CSV table of C-alpha atoms in Angstrom, one decimal:
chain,number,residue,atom,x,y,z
A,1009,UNK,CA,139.5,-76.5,202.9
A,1010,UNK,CA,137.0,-77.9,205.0
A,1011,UNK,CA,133.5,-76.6,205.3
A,1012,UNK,CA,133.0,-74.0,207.7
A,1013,UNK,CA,130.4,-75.0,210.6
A,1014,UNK,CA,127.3,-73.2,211.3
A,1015,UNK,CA,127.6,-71.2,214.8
A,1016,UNK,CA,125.2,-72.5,217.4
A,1017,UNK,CA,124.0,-71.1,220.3
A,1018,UNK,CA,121.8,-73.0,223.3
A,1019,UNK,CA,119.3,-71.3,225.0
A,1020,UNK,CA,117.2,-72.2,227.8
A,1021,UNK,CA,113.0,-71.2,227.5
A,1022,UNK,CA,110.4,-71.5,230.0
A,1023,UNK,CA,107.0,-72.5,230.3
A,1024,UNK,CA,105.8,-71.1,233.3
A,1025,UNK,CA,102.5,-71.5,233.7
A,1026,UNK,CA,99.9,-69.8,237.2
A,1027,UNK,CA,95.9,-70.4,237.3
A,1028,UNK,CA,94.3,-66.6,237.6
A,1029,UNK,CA,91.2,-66.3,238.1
A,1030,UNK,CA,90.2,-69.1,236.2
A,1031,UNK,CA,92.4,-68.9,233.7
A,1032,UNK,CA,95.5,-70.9,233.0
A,1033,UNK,CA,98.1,-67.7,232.6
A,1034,UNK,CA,101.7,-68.3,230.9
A,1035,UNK,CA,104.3,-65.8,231.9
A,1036,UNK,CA,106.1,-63.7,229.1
A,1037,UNK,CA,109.1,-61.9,229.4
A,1038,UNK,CA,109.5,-58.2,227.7
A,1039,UNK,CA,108.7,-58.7,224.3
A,1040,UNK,CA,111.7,-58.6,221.9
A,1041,UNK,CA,109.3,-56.8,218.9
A,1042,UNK,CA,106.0,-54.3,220.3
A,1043,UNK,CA,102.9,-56.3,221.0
A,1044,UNK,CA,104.4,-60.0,219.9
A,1045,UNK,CA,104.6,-62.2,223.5
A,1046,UNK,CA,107.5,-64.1,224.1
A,1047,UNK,CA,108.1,-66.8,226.6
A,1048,UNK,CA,111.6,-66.0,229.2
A,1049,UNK,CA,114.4,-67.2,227.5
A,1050,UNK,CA,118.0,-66.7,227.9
A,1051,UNK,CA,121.8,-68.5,226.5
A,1052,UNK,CA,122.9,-71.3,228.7
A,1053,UNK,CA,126.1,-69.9,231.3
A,1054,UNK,CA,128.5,-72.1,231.4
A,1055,UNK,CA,129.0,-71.1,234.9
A,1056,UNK,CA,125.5,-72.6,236.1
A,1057,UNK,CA,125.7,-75.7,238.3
A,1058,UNK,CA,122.9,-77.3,235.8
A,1059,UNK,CA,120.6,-76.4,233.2
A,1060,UNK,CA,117.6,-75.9,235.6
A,1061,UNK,CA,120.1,-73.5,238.2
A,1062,UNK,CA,120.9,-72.0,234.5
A,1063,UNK,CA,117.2,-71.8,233.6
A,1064,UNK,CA,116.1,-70.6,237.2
A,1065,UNK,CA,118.6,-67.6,236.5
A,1066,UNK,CA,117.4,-66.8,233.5
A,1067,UNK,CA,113.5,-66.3,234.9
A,1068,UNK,CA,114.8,-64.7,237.9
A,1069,UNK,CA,116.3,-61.8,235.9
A,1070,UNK,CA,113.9,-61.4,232.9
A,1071,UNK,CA,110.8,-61.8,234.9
A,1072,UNK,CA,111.7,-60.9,239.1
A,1073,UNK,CA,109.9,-64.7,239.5
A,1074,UNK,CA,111.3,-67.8,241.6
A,1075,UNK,CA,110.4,-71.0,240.2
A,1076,UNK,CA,109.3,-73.9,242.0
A,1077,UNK,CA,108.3,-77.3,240.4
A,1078,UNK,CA,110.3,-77.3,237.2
A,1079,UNK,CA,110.7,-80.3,234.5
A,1080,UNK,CA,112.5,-80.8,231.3
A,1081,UNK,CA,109.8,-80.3,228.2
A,1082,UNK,CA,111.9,-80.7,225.0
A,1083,UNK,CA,114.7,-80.1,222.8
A,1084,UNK,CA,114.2,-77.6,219.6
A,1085,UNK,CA,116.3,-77.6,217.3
A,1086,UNK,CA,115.1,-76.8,214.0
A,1087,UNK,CA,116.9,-74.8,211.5
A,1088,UNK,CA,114.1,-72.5,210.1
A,1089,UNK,CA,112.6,-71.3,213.9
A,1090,UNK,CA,111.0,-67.8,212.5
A,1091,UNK,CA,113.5,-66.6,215.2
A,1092,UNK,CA,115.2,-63.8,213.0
A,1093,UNK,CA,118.8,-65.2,214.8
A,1094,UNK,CA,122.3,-63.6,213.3
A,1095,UNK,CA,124.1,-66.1,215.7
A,1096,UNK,CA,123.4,-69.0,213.5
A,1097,UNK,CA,121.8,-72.3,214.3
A,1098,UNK,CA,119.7,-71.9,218.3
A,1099,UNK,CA,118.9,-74.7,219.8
A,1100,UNK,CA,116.2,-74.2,222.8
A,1101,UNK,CA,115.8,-76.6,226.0
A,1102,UNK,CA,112.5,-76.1,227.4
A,1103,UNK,CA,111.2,-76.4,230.7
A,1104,UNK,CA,107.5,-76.4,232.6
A,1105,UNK,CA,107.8,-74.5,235.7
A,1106,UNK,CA,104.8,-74.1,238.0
A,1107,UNK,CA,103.3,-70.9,240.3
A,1108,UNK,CA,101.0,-69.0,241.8
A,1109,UNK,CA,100.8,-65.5,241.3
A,1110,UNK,CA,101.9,-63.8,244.4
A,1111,UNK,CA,102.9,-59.9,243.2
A,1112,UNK,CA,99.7,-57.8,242.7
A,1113,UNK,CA,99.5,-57.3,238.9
A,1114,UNK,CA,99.2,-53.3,238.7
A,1115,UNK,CA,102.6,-53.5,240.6
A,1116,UNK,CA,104.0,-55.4,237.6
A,1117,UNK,CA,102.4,-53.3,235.1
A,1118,UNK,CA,103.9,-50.2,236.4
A,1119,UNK,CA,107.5,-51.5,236.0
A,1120,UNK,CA,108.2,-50.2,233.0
A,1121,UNK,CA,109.5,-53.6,230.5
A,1122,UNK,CA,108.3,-55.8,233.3
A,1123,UNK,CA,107.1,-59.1,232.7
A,1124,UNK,CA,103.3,-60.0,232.7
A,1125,UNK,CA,100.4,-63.0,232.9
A,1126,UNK,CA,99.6,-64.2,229.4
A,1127,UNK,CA,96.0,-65.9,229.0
A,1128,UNK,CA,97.2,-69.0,227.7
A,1129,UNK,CA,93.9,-69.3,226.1
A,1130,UNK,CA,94.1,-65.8,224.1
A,1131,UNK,CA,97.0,-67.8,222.7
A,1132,UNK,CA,95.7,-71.2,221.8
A,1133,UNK,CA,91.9,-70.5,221.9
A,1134,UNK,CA,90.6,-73.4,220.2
A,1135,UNK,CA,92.0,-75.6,223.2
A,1136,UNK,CA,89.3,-74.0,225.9
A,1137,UNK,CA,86.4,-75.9,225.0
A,1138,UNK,CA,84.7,-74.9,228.7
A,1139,UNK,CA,82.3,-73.1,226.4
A,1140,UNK,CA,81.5,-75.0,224.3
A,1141,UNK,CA,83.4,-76.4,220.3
A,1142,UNK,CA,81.7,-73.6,218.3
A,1143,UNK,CA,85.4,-72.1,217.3
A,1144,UNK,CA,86.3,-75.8,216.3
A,1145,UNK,CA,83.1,-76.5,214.5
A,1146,UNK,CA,82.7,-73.3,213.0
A,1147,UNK,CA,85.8,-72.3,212.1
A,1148,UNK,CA,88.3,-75.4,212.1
A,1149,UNK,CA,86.8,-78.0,210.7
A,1150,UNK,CA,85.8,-76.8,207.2
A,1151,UNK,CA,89.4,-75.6,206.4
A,1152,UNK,CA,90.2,-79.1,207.8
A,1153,UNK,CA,87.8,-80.5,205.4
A,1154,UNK,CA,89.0,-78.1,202.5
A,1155,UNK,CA,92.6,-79.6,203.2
A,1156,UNK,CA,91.4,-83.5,203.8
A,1157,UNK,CA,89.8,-82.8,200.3
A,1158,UNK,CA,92.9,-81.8,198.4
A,1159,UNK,CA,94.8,-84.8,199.4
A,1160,UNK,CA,96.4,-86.1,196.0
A,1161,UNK,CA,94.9,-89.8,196.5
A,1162,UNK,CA,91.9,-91.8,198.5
A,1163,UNK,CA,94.4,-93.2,200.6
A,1164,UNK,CA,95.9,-89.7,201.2
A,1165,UNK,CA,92.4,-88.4,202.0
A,1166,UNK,CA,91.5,-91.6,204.7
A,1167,UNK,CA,95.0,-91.0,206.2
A,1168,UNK,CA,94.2,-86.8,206.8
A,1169,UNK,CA,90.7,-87.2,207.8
A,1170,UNK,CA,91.6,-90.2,210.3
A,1171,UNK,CA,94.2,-87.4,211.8
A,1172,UNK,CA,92.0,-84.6,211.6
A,1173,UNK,CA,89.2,-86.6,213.4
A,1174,UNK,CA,91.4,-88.3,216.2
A,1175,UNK,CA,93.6,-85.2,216.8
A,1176,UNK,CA,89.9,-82.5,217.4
A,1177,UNK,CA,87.6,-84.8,219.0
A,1178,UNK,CA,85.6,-85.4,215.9
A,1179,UNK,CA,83.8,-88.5,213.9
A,1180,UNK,CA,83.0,-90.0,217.0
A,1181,UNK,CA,86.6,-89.4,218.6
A,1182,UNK,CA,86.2,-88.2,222.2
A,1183,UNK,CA,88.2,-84.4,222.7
A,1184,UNK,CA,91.7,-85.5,224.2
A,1185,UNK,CA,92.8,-82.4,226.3
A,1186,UNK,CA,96.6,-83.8,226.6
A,1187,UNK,CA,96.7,-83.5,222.2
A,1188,UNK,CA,97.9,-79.9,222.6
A,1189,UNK,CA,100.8,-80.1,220.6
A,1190,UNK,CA,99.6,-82.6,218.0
A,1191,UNK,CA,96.6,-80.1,217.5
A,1192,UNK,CA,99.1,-76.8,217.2
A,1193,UNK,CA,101.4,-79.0,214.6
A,1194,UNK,CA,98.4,-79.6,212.6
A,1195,UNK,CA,97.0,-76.4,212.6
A,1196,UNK,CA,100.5,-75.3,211.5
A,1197,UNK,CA,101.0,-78.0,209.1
A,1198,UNK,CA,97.4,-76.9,207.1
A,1199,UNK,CA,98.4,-72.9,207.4
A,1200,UNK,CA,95.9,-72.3,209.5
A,1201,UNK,CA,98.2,-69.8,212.0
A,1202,UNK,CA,100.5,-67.0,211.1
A,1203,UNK,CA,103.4,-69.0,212.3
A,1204,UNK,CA,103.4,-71.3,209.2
A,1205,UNK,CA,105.8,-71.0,206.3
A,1206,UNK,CA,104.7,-68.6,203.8
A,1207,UNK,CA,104.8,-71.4,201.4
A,1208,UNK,CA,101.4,-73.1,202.2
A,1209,UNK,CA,100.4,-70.3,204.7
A,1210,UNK,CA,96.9,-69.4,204.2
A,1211,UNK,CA,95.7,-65.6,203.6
A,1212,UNK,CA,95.6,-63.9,206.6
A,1213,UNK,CA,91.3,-64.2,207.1
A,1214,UNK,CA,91.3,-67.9,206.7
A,1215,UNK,CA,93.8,-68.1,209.7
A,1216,UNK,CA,92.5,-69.8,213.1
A,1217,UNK,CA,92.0,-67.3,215.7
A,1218,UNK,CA,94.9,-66.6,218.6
A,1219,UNK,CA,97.2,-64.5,219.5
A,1220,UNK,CA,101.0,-65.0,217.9
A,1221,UNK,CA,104.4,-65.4,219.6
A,1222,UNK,CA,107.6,-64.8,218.6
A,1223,UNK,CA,109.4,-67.6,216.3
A,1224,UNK,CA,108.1,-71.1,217.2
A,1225,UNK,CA,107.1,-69.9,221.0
A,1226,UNK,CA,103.3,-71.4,220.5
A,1227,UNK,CA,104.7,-74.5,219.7
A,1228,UNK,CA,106.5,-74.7,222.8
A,1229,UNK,CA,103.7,-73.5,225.1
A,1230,UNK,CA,101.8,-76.3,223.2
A,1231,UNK,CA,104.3,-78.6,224.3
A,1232,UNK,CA,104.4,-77.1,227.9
A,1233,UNK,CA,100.0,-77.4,228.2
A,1234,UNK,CA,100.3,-80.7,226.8
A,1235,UNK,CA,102.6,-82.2,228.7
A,1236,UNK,CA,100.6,-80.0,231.8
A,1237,UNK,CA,97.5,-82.0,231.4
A,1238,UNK,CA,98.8,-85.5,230.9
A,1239,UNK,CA,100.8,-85.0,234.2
A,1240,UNK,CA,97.9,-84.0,236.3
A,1241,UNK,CA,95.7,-87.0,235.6
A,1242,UNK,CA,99.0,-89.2,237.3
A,1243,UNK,CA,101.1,-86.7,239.4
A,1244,UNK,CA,100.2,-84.3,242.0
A,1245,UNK,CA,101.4,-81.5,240.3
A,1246,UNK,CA,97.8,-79.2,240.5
A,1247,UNK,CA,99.1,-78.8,244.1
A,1248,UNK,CA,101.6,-76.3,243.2
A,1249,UNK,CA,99.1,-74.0,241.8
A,1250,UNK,CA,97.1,-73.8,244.6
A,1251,UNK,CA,96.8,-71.4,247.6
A,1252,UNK,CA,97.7,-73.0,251.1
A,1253,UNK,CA,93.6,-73.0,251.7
A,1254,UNK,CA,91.0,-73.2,249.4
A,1255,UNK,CA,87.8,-74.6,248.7
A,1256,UNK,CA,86.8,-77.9,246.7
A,1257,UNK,CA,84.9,-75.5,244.3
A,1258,UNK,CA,88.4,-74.0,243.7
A,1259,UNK,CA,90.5,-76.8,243.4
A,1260,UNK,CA,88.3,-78.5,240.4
A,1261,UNK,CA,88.3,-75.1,238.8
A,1262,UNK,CA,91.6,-74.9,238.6
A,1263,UNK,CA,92.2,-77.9,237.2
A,1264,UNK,CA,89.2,-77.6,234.5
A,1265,UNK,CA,91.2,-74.5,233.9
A,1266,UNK,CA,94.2,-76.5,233.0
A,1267,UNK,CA,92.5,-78.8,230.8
A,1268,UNK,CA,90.0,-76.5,229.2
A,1269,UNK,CA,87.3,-79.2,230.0
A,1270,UNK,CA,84.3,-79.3,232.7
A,1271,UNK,CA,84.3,-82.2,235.4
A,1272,UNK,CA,81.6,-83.4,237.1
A,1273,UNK,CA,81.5,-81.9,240.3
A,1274,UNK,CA,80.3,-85.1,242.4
A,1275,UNK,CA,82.9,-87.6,240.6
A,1276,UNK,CA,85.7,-85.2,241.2
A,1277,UNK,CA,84.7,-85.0,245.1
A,1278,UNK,CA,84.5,-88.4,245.4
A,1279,UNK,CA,88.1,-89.3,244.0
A,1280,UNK,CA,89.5,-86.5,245.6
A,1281,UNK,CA,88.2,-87.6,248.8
A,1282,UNK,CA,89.0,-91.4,248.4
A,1283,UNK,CA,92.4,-91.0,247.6
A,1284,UNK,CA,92.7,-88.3,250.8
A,1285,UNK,CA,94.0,-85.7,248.9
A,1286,UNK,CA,93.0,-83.2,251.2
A,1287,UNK,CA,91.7,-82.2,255.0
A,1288,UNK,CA,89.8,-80.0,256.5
A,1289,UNK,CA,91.8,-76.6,258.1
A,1290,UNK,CA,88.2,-76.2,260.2
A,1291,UNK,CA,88.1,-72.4,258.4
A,1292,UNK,CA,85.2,-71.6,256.3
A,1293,UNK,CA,85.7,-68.5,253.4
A,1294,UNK,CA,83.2,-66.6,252.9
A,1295,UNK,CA,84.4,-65.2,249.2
A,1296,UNK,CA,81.9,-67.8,247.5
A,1297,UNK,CA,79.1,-66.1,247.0
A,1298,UNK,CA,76.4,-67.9,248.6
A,1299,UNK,CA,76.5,-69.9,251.5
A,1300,UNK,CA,80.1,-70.4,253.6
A,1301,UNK,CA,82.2,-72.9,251.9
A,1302,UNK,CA,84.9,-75.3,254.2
A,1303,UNK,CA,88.6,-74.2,253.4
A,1304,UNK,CA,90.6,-77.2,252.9
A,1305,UNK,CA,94.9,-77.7,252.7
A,1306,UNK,CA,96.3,-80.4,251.0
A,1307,UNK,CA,97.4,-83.5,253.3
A,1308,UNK,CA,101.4,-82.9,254.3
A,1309,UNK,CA,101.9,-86.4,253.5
A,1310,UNK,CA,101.1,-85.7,249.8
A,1311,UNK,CA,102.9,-82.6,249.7
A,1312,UNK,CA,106.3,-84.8,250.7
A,1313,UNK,CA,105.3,-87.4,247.4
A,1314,UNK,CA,105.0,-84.5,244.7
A,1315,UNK,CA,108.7,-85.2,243.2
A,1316,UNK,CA,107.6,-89.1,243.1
A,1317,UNK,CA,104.9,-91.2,241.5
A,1318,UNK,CA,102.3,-89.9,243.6
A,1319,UNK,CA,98.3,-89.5,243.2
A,1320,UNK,CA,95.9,-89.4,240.6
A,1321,UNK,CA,93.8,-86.7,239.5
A,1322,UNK,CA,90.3,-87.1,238.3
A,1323,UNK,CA,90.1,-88.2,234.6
A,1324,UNK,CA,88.9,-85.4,232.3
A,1325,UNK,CA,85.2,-86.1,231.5
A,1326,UNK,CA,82.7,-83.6,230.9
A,1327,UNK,CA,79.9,-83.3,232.8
């Protein structure tokens, strides 16, 4: 008799990701269990056109949102997902889709089951380092050290500390904000977050700070923020997160916002200006606190590159 074949079922899951009030925000659907986030996710319909109509849909309906920029993320198909699934083996296609916020959020919050704003940060808080490393230095790297230091051979111990180093900015390694992911996996890998297997999970007070999600939904939002701020130091991307005006001020903090890392105000000016990002609307707001700042739109001509090879974003140095 032959072996009977696991069931699978696809599913599509989005990243979809709005900068509020200076704060990257990820967009979760009802939870499936109280007070555990969960990014939108639905089964692929064989009826959809393709798997970003299909993955459009699905957003639509758990969350009232229309997508604009989207992009394939990655495939996950792992057997043990933390996903409680009775229908067998699920295999998820994610996707990074791009916003602003548009619907006032009491009117969300009164919809009873509605879908809300998610501080991505709340989530993976060790990858804001605006304010400084103290939760990496504090907290991190001695149960990084701890696990370098039970590595079984020298070799073993080099190998850890060379990953541990390169992967959170540290023995002389500058902080690499597109290493979301690789940081998450590590964490994970050490038991350093509730998501791990309970076979080298740690006890729950030696766990990292942040918020869970359901199954392995961190490590797709990891995915999601990393691939995020590798695209906006090469693609115009920032642009669909942005109001049709806004100040200078605004534009740098939302992208220090998306890569958890301070710029230096005068360098980013500069290369924004150079590469003619953006023009003047001849509008001044007067929302800044202090003296009138000029409102500026983004250049039509750069709006019509955004689905090509297009402009570059400041690099992400700290002040």
């Amino acid at each position: 008799m032959p072996e009977e074949q696991e069931p699978l079922a696809v599913e599509l899951v989005a990243v979809v990701v709005a900068v509020l009030s200076g704060r990257p925000r990820v967009l979760t659907a009802p939870p499936p269990a109280p007070g555990i986030p969960a990014l939108p996710a639905g089964p692929l319909e064989a009826g959809q056109p393709s798997l970003q109509a299909g993955l459009r849909s699905w957003v639509t309906s758990q969350t009232g949102r229309q997508l604009g920029y989207v992009e394939q993320l990655y495939t996950f198909a792992d057997h043990d997902r933390g996903l409680d699934d009775t229908r067998g083996r699920r295999i998820s296609i994610s996707y990074l889709g791009l916003t602003t916020d548009d619907a006032p959020e009491q009117a969300r919050a009164a919809q009873p089951g509605a879908s809300a704003w998610h501080d991505a940060y709340a989530l993976l808080p060790w990858e804001d380092q605006r304010g400084g490393t103290r939760l990496v230095d504090e907290v991190i790297a001695p149960q990084l050290t701890h696990w370098v230091g039970a590595a079984g051979s020298p070799a073993d111990r080099t190998a850890r500390r060379h990953r541990c180093d390169l992967t959170f900015g540290r023995g002389g390694h500058a902080w690499l904000p597109d290493l979301a992911l690789q940081r998450y996996e590590l964490l994970y890998e050490v038991g350093l977050v509730p998501e791990a297997r309970e076979a080298w999970r740690l006890p729950d007070d030696d766990l990292v700070p942040g918020e869970p999600m359901i199954g392995d939904h961190r490590r797709i939002l990891a995915t999601g923020l990393a691939r995020l701020r590798a695209k906006i130091q090469y693609r115009p991307v920032v642009f669909e997160l942005m109001p049709a005006a806004f100040t200078l001020g605004e534009l740098q903090g939302c992208v220090e916002a998306l890569a958890g890392q301070a710029l230096h105000k005068q360098n980013f000016r500069r290369l924004v200006e150079q590469q003619a990002l953006v023009e003047e609307t001849g509008s001044v707001s007067s929302g800044t606190g202090g003296r009138p700042a000029r409102l500026y739109r983004f250049r039509r001509s750069v709006l019509d590159e955004r689905q090509v090879a297009g402009t570059k974003l400041p690099a992400l140095r700290t002040r």
